[in-house]
Coordinates of C-alpha atoms and ligand atoms in Angstrom, one line a residue:
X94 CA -2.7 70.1 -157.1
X95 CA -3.8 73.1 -155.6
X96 CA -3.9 76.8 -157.1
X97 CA -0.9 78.9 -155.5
X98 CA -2.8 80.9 -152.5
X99 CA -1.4 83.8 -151.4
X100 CA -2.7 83.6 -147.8
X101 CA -4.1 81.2 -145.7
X102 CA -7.0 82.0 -143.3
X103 CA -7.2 79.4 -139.8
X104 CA -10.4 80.0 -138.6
X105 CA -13.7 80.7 -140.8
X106 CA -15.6 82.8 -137.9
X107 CA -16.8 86.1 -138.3
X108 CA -12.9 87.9 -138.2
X109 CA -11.0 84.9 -140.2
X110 CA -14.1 85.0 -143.2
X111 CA -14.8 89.0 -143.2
X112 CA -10.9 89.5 -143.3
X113 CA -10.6 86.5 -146.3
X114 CA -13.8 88.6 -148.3
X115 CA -12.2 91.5 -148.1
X116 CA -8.6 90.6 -149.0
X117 CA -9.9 88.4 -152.2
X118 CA -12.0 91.7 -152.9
X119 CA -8.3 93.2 -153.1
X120 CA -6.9 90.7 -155.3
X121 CA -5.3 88.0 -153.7
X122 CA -6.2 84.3 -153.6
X123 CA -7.2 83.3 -150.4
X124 CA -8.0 79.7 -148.9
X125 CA -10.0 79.5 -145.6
X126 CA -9.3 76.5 -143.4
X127 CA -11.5 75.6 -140.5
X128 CA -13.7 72.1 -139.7
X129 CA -16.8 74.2 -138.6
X130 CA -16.7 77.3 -140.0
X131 CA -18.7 79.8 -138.2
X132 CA -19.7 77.9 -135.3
X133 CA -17.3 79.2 -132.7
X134 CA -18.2 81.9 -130.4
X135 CA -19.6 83.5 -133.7
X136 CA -22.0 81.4 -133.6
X137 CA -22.9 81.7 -129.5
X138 CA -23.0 85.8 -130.7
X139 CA -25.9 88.1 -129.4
X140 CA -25.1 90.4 -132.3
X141 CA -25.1 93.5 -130.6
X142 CA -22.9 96.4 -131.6
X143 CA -23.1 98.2 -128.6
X144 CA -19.9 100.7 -128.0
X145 CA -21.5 103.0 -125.8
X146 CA -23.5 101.6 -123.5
X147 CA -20.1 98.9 -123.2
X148 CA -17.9 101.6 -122.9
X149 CA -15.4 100.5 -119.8
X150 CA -13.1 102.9 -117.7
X151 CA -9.6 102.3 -118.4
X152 CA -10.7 101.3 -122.4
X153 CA -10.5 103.9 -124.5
X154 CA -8.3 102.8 -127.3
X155 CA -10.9 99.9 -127.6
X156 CA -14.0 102.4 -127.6
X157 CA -11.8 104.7 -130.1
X158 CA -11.4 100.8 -132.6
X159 CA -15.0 99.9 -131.6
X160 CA -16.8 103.5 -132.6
X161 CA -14.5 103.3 -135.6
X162 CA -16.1 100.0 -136.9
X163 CA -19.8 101.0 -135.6
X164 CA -19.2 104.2 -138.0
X165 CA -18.4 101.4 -140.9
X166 CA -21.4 99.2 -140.6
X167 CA -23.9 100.9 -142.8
X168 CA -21.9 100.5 -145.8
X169 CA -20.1 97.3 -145.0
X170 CA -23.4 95.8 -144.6
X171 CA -24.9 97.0 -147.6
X172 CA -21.8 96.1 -149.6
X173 CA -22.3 92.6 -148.3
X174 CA -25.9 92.3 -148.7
X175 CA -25.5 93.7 -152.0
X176 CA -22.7 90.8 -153.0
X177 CA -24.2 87.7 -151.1
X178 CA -27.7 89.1 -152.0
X179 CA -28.3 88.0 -148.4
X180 CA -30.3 90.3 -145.6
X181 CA -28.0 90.6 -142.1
X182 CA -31.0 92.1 -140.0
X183 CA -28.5 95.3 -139.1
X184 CA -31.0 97.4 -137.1
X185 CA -30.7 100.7 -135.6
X186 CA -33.0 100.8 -133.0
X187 CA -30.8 102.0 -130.2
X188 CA -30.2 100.2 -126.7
X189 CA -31.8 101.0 -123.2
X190 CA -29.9 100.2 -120.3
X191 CA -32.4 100.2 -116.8
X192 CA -31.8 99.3 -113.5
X193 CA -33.7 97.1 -111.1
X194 CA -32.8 98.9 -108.1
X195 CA -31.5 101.9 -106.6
X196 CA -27.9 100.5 -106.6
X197 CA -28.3 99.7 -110.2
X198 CA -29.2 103.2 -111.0
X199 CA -26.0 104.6 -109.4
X200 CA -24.1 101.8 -111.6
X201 CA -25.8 103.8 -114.8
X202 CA -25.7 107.0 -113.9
X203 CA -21.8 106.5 -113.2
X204 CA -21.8 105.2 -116.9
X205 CA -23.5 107.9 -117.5
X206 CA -21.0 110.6 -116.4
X207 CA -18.0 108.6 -117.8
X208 CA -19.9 108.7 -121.4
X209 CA -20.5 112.4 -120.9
X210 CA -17.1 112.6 -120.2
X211 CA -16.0 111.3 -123.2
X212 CA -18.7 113.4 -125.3
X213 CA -20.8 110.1 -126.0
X214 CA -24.5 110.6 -126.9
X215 CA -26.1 108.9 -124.1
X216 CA -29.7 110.3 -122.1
X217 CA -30.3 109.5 -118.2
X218 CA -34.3 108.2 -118.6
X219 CA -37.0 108.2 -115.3
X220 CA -38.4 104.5 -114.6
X221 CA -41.4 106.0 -116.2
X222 CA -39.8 107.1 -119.4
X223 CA -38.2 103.6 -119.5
X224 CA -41.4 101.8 -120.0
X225 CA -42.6 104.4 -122.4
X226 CA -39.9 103.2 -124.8
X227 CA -40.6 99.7 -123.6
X228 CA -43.8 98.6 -122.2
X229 CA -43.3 95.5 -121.2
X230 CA -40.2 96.5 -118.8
X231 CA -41.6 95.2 -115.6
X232 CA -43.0 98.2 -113.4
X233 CA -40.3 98.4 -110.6
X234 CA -37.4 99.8 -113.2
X235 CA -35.6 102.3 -111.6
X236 CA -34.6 104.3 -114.5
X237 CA -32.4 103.8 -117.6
X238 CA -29.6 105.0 -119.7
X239 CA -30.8 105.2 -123.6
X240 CA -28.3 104.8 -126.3
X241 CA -29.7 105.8 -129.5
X242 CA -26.4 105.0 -131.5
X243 CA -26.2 101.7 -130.3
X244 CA -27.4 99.0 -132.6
X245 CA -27.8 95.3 -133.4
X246 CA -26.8 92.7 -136.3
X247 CA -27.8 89.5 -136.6
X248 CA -24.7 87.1 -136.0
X249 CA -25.3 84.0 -137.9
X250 CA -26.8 85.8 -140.6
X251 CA -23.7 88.0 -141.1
X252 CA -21.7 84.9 -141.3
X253 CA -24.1 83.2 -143.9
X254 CA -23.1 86.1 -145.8
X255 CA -19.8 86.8 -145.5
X256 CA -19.5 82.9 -146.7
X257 CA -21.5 83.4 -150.0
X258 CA -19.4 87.0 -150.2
X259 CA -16.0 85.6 -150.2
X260 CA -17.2 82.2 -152.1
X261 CA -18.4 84.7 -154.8
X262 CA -14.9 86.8 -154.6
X263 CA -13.0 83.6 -155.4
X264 CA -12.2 82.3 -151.5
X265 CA -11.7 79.0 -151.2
X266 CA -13.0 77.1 -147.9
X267 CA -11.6 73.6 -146.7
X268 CA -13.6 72.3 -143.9
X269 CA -11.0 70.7 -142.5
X270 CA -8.4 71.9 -138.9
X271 CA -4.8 73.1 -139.6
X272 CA -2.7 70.7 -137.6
X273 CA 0.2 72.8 -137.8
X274 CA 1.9 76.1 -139.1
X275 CA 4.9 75.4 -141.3
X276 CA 8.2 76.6 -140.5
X277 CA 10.9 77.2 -142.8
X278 CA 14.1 79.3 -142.0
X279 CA 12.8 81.4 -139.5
X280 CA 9.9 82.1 -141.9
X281 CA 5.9 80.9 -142.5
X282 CA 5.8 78.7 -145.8
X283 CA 1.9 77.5 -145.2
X284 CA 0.2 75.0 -143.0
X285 CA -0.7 71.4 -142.3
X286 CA -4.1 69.9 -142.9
X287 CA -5.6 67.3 -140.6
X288 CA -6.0 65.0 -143.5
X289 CA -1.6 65.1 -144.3
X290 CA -2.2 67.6 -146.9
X291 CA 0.0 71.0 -147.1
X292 CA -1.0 74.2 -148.4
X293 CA 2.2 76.7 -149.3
X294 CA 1.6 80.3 -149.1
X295 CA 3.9 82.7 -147.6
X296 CA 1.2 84.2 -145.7
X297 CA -0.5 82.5 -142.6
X298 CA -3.3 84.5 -141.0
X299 CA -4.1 83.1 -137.8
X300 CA -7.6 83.7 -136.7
X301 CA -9.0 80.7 -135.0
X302 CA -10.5 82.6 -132.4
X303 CA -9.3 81.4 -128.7
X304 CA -7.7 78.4 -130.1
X305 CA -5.3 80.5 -131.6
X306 CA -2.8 80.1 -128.9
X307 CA -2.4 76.8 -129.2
X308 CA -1.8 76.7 -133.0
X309 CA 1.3 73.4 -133.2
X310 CA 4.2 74.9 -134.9
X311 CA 3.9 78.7 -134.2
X312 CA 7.0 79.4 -131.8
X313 CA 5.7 80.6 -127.9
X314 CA 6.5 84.2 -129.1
X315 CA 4.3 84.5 -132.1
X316 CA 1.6 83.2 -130.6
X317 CA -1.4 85.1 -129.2
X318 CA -2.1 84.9 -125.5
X319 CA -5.9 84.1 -126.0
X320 CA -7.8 82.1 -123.8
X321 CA -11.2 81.0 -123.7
X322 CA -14.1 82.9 -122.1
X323 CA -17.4 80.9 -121.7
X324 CA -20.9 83.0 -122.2
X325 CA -24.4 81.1 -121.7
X326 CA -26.6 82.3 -124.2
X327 CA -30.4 81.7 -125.0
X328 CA -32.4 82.1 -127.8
X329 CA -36.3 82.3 -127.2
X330 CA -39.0 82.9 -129.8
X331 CA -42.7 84.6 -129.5
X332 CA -45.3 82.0 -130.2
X333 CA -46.9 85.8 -132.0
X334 CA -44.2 86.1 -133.8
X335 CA -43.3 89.7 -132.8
X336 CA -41.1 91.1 -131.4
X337 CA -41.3 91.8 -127.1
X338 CA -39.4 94.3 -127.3
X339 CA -38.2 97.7 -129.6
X340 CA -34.7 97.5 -129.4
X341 CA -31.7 96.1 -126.9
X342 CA -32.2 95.8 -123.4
X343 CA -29.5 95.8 -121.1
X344 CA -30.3 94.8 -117.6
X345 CA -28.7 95.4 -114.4
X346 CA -30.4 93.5 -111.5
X347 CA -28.7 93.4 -108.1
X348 CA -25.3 94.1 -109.9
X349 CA -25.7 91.3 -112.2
X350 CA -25.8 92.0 -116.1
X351 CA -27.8 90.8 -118.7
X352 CA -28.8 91.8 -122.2
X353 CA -31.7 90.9 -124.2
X354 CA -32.1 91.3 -128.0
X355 CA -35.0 91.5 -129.8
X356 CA -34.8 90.2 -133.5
X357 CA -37.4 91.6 -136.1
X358 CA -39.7 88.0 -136.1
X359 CA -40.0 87.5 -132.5
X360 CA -37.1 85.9 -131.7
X361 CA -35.1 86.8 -128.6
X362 CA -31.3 86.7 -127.5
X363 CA -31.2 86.5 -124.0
X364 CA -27.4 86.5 -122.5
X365 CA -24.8 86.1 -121.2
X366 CA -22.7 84.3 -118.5
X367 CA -18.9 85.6 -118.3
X368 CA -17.0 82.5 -117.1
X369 CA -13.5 81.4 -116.9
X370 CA -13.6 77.2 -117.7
X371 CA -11.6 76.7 -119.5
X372 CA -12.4 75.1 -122.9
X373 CA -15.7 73.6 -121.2
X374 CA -18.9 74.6 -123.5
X375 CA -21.1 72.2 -121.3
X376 CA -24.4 74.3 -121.0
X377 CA -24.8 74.1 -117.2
X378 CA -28.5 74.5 -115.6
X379 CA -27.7 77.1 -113.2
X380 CA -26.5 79.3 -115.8
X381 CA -30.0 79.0 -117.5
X382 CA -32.0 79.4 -114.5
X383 CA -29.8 82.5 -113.5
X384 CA -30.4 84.0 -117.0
X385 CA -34.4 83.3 -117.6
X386 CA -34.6 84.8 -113.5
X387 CA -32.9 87.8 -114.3
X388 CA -34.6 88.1 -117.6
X389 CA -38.3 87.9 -116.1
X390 CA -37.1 90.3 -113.4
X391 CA -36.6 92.9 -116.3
X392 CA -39.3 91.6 -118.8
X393 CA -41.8 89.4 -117.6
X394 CA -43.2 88.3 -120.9
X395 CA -40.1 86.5 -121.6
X396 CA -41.9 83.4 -119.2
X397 CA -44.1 82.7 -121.8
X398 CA -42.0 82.9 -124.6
X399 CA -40.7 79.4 -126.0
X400 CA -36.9 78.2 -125.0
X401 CA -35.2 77.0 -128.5
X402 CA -31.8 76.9 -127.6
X403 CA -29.6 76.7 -124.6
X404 CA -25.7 77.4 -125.9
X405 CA -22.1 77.8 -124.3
X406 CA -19.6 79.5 -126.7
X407 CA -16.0 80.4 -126.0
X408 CA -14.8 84.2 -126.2
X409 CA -11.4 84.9 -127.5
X410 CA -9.9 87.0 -124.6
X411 CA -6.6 88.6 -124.3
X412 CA -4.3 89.5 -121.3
X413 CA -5.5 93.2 -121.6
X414 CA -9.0 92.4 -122.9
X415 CA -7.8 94.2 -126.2
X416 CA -7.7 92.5 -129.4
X417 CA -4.8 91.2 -131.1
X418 CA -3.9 92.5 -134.7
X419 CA -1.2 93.1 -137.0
X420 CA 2.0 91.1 -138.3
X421 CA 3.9 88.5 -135.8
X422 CA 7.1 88.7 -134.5
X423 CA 7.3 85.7 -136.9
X424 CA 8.4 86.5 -140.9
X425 CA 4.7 86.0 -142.7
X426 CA 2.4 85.2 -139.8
X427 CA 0.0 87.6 -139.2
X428 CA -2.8 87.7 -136.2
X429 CA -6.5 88.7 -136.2
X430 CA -8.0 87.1 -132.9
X431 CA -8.4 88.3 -129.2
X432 CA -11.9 90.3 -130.0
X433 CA -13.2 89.1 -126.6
X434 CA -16.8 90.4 -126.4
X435 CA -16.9 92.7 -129.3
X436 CA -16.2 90.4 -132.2
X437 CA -19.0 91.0 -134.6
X438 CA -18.9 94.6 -133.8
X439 CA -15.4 94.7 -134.9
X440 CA -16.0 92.3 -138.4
X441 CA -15.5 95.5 -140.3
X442 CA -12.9 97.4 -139.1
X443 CA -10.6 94.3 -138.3
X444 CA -11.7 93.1 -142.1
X445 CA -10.9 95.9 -143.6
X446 CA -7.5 97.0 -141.7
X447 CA -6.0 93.1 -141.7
X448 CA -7.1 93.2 -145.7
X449 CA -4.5 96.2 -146.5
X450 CA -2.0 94.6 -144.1
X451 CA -2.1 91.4 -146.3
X452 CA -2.1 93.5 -149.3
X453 CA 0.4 95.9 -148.3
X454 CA 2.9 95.0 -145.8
X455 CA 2.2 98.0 -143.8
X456 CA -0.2 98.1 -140.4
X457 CA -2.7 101.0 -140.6
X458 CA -2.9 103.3 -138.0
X459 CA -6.3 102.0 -136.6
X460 CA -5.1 99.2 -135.7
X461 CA -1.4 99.8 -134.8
X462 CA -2.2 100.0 -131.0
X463 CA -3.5 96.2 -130.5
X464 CA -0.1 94.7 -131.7
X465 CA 0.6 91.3 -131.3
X466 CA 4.1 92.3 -130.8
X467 CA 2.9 94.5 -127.6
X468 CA 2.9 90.9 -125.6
X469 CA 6.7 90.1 -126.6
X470 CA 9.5 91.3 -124.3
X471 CA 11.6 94.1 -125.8
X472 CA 15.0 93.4 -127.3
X473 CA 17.6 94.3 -125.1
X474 CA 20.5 96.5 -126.7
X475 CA 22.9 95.6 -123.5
X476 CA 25.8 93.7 -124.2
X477 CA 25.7 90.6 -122.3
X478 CA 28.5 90.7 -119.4
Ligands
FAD552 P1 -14.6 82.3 -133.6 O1 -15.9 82.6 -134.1 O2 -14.4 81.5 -132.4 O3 -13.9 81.5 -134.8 C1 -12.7 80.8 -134.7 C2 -12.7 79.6 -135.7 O4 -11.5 79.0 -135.6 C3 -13.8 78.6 -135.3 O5 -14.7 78.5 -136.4 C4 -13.0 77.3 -135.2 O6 -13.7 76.2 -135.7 C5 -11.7 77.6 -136.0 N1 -10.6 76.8 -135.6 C6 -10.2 76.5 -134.3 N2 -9.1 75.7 -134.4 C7 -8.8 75.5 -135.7 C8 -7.8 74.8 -136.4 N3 -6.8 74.1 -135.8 N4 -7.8 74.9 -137.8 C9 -8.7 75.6 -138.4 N5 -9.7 76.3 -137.8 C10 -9.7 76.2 -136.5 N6 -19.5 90.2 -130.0 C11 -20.2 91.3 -130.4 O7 -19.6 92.1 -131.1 N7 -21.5 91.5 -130.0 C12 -22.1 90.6 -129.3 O8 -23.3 90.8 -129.0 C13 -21.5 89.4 -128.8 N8 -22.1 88.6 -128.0 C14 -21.5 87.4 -127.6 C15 -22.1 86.5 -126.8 C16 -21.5 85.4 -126.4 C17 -22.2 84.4 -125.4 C18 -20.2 85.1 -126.8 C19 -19.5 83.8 -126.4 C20 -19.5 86.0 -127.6 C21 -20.1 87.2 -128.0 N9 -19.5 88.1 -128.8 C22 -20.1 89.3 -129.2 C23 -18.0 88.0 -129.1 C24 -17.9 87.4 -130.5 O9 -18.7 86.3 -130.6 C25 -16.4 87.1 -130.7 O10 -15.5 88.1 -130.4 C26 -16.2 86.7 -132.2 O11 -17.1 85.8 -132.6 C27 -14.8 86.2 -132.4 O12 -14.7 85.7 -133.8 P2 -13.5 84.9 -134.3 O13 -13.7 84.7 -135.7 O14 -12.3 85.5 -133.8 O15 -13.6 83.5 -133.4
LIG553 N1 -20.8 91.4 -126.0 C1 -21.6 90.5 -125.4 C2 -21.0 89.3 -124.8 O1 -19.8 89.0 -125.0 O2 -21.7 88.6 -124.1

């Protein structure tokens, strides 16, 4: 026998466990289901939580959601720290964009102009001034867009402790897939387990990322248009132990971007390939070589730093690159998923928004315009002829 659960969480990455810590925090009894939890694209994560410097033209109800979570992270990540008694290695060092040539340059100071436009704090920086914040750019940079408001978590760690945060808040986590939502009279009534097993709860929240669409038993217009975006990513360590760099560094060389981000012990995130494959996560040598290339063009020390880990992980995007969030057009399934590139930037504001819509049946306003209901066609009020 199980105890009566109130909802139940597909997917344990960063949205479907931040979102299950938060609603147990709230009161109800929450069950997370998911074989691996955490090691979807939350694991593949660079960590960055960069809304500025990734603001896009055309994107502004996602920079509006994405400044609104940046705002929340001080205290979210104190709250969790403080309840898992785990560090996340939140640090606000800023982000420096540069550019490796002149076309580059043009690239950020377009950026530049849109930011300005929008009232972001953002600073146009000489080649020269670049490498004063960062000596070991390499010595051709062009110039550089600093973001001081731009910051960086550490991805894996935040999921560590969002685990140990909602395990101490009375979530329960079955390492196991949900084959199937369960349907009864037009209405959610749980979910199957791989194993047979059903758990009843007349709340489903479906967050498995950018399997979500393909959740068995979830009618075509409930379910989330996500599909899978693949991103290379590398991880590389300082034999010294410390750290190449002072804060993020995004790179533009030749029109190609890349980002590399420096962890407090040396350890360096170096990414990241935006490919449409499909569900293929097979970590691909031109990909690597591409990424180390580009990397060296930008920082040269990073030759002689150590390769640990070569990784593919799968981005949830949507049709409009927005994410997905609020109740279904199906009675008791909900929908966190669809967070694309800005997932762990997002843990806090998603969490805390899907939380109240659990707990209260009503969508708050910060999240109202990423409806999952914006993808379903409008009832017609015509009379059929
Ligand atoms: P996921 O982490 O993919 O979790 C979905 C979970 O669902 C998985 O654990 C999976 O096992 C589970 N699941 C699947 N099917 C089932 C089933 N049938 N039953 C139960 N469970 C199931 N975002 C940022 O904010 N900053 C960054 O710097 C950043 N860098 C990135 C770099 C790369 C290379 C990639 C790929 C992504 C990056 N992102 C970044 C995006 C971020 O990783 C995602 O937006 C975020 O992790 C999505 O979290 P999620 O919980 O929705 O999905
Ligand atoms: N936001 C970084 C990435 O998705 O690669």
């Amino acid at each position: 026998m199980t105890r009566p659960f109130d909802v139940v969480v597909i997917g344990g990455g960063v949205i479907g466990m931040a979102t299950a810590w938060r609603a147990a925090l709230q009161g109800l009894a929450v069950v997370v289901v998911d074989p691996q939890p955490g090691r979807g694209a939350s694991w593949a994560a660079a960590g960055m939580l960069t809304p500025v410097t990734e603001a896009y033209y055309g994107e502004e109800d996602l920079l509006r959601l994405n400044l609104a979570s940046a705002r929340r992270y001080p205290s979210f990540v104190a709250e969790l720290e403080s309840a898992s008694g785990l560090q996340v290695g939140y640090r606000t060092n800023g982000t420096l964009a540069v550019a490796a040539d002149s076309g580059d340059r043009a690239v950020l100071e377009d950026l530049h102009r849109y930011q300005q436009e929008l009232g972001l704090d953002s600073e146009m920086v000489s080649g020269r001034e670049c490498r004063a914040l960062e000596p070991m750019l390499a010595p051709g940079i062009r110039g550089g867009l600093l973001v001081a408001g731009d910051h960086q978590v550490d991805g894996r760690a935040l999921h560590r402790a969002l685990s140990v945060a909602a395990g101490l808040a009375g979530v329960e986590v079955r390492t196991t897939a949900v084959s199937e939502v369960l349907v009864a009279r037009d209405r959610v009534t749980g979910v199957r387990l791989d194993n047979g097993e059903t758990i009843a709860a007349p709340t489903v929240l479906l967050a498995a990322g950018c399997w979500s669409a393909g959740m068995a038993g979830v009618p075509p217009d409930a379910r989330p248009p996500v599909r899978p975006v693949k991103g290379h990513i590398l991880r590389l360590r300082s034999p010294a132990r410390r750290p190449l760099l002072g804060r993020n560094v995004r790179g533009l060389v030749a029109g190609s971007h890349l980002y590399l981000v420096p962890r407090g012990d040396g350890r360096l995130v170096v990414g990241a390939t935006v490919e449409e494959m499909g569900f293929d996560t097979t970590v691909m040598a031109g990909a690597v070589h591409d990424l180390l290339r580009d990397a060296r063009a930008v920082v040269p020390g990073t030759a002689e730093l150590e390769l640990v880990e070569s990784h593919a992980g799968l981005r949830p995007g949507s049709p409009d690159n927005l994410p997905i969030m609020g109740q279904s057009v199906l009675p008791g399934l909900a929908v966190a998923t669809g967070h694309y590139r800005n997932g762990v930037l997002l843990a806090p504001v998603t969490a805390d928004a899907m939380a109240s819509l659990l707990v209260t049946g009503t969508t708050p306003e910060v999240i109202a315009a990423f409806s999952p209901r914006r993808f379903t066609a409008p009832v017609t009020t015509e009379a059929a002829p």
